[in-house]
Coordinates of C-alpha atoms in Angstrom, one line a residue:
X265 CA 102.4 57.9 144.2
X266 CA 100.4 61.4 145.5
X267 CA 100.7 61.7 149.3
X268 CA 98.0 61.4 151.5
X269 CA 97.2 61.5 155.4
X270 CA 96.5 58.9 158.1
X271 CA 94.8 59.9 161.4
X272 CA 97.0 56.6 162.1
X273 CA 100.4 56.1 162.0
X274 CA 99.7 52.2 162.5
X275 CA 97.8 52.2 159.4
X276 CA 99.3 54.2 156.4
X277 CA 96.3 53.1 154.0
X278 CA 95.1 56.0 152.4
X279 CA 91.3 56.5 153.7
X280 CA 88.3 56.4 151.4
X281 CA 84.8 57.2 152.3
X282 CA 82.1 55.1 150.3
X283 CA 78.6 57.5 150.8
X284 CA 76.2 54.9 149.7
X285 CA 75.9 50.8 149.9
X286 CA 78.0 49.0 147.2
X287 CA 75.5 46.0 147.3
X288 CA 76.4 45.6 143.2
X289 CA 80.1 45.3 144.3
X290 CA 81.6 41.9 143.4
X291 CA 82.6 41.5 146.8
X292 CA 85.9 39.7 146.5
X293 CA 86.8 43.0 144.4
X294 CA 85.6 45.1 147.8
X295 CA 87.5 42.8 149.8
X296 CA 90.9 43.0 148.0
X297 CA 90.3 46.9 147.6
X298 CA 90.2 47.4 151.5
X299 CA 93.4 45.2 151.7
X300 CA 94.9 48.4 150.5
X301 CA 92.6 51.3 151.6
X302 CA 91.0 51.7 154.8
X303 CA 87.5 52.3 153.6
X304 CA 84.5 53.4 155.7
X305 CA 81.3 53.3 154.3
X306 CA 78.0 55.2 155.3
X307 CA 75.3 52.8 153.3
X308 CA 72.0 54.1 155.2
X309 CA 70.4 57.3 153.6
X310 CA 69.1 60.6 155.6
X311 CA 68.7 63.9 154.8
X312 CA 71.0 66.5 153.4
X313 CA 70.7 68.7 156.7
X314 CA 71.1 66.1 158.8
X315 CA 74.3 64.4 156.8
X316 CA 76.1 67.8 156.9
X317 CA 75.2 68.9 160.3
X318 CA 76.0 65.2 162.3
X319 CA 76.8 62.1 160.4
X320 CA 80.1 63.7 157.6
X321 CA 81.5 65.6 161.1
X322 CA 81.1 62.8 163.2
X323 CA 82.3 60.1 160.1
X324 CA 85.4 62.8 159.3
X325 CA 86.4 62.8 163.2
X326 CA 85.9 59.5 164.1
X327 CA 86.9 58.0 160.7
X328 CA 89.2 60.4 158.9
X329 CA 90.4 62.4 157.2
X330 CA 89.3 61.0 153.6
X331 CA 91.5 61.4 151.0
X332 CA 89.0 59.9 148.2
X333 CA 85.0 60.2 148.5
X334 CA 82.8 58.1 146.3
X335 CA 79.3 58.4 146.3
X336 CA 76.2 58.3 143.5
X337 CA 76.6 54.8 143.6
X338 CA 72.6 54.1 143.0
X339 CA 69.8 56.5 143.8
X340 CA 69.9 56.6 147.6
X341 CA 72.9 59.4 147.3
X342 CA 70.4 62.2 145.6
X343 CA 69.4 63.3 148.6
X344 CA 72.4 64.6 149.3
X345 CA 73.0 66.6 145.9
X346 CA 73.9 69.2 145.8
X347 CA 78.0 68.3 145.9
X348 CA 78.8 71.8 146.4
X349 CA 81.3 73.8 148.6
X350 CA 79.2 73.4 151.8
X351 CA 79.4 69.6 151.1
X352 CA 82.9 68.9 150.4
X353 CA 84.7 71.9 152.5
X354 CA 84.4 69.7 156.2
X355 CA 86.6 67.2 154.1
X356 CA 89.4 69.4 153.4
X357 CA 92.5 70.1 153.3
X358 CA 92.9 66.6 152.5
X359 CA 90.5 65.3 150.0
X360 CA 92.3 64.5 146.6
X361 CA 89.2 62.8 144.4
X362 CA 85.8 62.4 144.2
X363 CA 84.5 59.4 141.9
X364 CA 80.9 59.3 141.3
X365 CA 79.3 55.9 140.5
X366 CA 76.7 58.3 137.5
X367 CA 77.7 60.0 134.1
X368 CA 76.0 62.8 135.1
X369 CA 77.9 65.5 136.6
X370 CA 75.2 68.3 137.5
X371 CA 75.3 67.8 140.6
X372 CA 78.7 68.3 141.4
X373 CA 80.6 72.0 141.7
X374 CA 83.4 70.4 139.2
X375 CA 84.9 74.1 139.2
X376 CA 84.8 74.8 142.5
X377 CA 86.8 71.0 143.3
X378 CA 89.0 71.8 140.3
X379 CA 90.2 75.5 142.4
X380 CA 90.9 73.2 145.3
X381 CA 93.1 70.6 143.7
X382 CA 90.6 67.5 143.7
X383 CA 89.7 65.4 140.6
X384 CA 86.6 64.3 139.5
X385 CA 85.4 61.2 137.7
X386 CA 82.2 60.2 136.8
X387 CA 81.6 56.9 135.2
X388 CA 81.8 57.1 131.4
X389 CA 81.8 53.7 130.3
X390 CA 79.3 52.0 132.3
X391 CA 76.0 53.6 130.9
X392 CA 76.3 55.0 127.4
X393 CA 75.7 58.8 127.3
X394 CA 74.3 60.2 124.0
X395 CA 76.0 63.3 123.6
X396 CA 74.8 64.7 119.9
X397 CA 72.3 67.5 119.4
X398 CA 69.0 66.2 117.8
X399 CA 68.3 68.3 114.8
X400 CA 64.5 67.7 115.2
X401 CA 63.8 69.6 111.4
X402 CA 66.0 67.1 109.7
X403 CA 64.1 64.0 111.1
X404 CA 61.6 62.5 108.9
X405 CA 57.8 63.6 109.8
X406 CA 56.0 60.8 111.5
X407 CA 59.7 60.1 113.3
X408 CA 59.5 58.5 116.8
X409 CA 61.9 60.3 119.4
X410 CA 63.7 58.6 123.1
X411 CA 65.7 60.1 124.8
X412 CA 67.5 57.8 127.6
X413 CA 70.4 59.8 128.1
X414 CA 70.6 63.0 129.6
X415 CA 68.1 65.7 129.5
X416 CA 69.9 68.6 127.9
X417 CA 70.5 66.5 125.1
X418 CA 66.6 67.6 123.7
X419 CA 65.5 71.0 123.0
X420 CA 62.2 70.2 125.0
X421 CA 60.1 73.1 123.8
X422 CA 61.2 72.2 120.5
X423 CA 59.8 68.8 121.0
X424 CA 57.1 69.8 122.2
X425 CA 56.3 72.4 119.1
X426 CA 57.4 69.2 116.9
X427 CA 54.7 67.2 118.5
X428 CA 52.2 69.9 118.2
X429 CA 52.9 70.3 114.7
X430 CA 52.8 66.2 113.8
X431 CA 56.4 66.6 112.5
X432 CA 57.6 63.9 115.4
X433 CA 54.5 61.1 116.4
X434 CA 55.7 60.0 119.4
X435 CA 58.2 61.0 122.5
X436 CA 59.7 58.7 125.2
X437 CA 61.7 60.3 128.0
X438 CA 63.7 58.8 130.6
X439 CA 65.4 62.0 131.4
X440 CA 64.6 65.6 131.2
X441 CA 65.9 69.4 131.2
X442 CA 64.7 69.9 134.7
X443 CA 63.8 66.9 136.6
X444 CA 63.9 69.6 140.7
X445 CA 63.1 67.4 143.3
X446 CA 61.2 64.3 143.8
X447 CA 60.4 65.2 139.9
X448 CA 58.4 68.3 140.2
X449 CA 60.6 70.8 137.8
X450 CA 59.1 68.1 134.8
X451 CA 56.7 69.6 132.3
X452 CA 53.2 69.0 132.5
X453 CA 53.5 68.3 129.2
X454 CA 54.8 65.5 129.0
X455 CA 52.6 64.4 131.9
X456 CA 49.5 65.5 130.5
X457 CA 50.0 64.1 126.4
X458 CA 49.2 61.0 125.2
X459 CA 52.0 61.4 122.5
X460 CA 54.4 61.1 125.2
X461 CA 55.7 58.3 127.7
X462 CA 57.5 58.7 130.3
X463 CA 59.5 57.3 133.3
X464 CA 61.3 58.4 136.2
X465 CA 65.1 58.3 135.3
X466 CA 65.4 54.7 135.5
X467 CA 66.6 53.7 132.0
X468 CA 70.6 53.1 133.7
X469 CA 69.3 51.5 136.7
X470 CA 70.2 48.0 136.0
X471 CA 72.0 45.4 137.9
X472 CA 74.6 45.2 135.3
X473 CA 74.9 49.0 134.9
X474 CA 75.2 49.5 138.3
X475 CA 77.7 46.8 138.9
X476 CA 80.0 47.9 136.5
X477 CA 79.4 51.8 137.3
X478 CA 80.0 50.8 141.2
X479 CA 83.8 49.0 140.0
X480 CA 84.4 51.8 137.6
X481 CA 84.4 54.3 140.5
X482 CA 86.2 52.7 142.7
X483 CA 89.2 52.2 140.1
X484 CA 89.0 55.5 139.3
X485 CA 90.0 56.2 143.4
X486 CA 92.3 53.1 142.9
X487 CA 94.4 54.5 140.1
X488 CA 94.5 57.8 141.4
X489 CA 96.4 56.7 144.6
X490 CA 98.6 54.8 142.3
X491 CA 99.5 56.5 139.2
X492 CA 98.2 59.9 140.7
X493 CA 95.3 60.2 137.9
X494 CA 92.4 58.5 138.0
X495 CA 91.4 56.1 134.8
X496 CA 88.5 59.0 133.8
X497 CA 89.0 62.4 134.9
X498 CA 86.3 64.6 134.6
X499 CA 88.6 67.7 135.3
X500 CA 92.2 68.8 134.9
X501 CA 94.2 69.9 137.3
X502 CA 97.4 71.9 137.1
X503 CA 100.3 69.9 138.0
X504 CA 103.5 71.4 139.0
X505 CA 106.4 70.6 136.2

């Protein structure tokens, strides 16, 4: 079992911070996790600015120091992106995994965690990621095309000179290549056509989705304290022999 630090000696449950409300938690699951970990959890949302300059310091002090973060677990955590060195270094030296409740892992500085000796998960199994290139030329003309995945998957401008062309008839995107805040890095394009319909990154946002991608990051802190690996590690970490 990977060693870990308590602010008290009374309680030698490693400490986990929960950024974001676990509402889709079956809560007898929650109840028996903080049996063994002494979890704190910081449900209400604010800013970035004012997380990083007051609530994480006053959480890590009063609270701490975390050994396991999760957060992402529905849409109140974007706000916070992005999960970069300024974000995580208040919780070292002693954070040893980060589990995120999306597959998505943009937002995260996965190198810059990996330097430090902290793993990564995302949830892999709870919403089902497309991950293949769409040869657009090889579909047959007329073809319908939605993407619910991620947005890198599609070549947008490719789409959108296949739609121009009549090759591909329709469009429907969940996700895109550069969603920027509050959705404002989105094309016009797909705004403005009437080939294409849209909607705000929502396809995953189920109850059941959510449920099971709230549980899957939590085991992933959960197997990490102890087997010392989570269940789905994003990154690898050198470990001495």
């Amino acid at each position: 079992m990977p060693s870990f630090i308590s602010s008290n000696p009374s309680d030698a449950r490693p400490k986990v911070l929960v950024l974001g409300d676990p509402k889709y938690l079956d809560q007898d699951y929650l109840s028996a996790f903080k049996k063994s970990y002494d979890v704190t959890i910081l449900p209400t949302p604010t800013t970035r600015p004012h997380l990083l300059s007051t609530t994480l310091p006053a959480t890590i002090t009063t609270h701490g120091p975390f050994a396991a973060l999760i957060t992402r677990l529905d849409a109140t955590s974007s706000p916070y992106a992005p999960f970069d060195a300024t974000f995580f270094t208040p919780f070292l030296p002693h954070l040893r995994v980060v589990a995120s409740g999306q597959a998505g892992a943009d937002a995260f500085d996965v190198a810059w965690l990996t330097r430090r000796g902290v793993w990564f998960c995302n949830t892999r199994n709870a919403v089902a990621e497309a991950t293949a290139d769409w040869a657009l030329r090889l579909m047959k003309r007329g073809s319908f095309v939605v993407n619910t995945s991620r947005g890198g998957v599609v070549d947008e401008a490719a789409l959108i000179e296949a739609l121009e062309s009549g090759h591909i008839e329709r469009a429907g995107l969940d996700v895109f290549e550069d969603e920027g805040e509050d959705g404002k890095g989105i094309r016009q394009y797909w705004l403005e056509s009437e080939r294409v319909v849209v909607q705000p990154h929502v396809g995953g946002l189920t109850e059941g989705s959510l449920r099971r991608a709230q549980k899957e990051a939590f085991e992933n802190v959960r197997s990490y304290f102890e087997t010392g690996r989570p269940v789905a590690p994003f990154n690898e970490l050198k470990t001495s022999s």
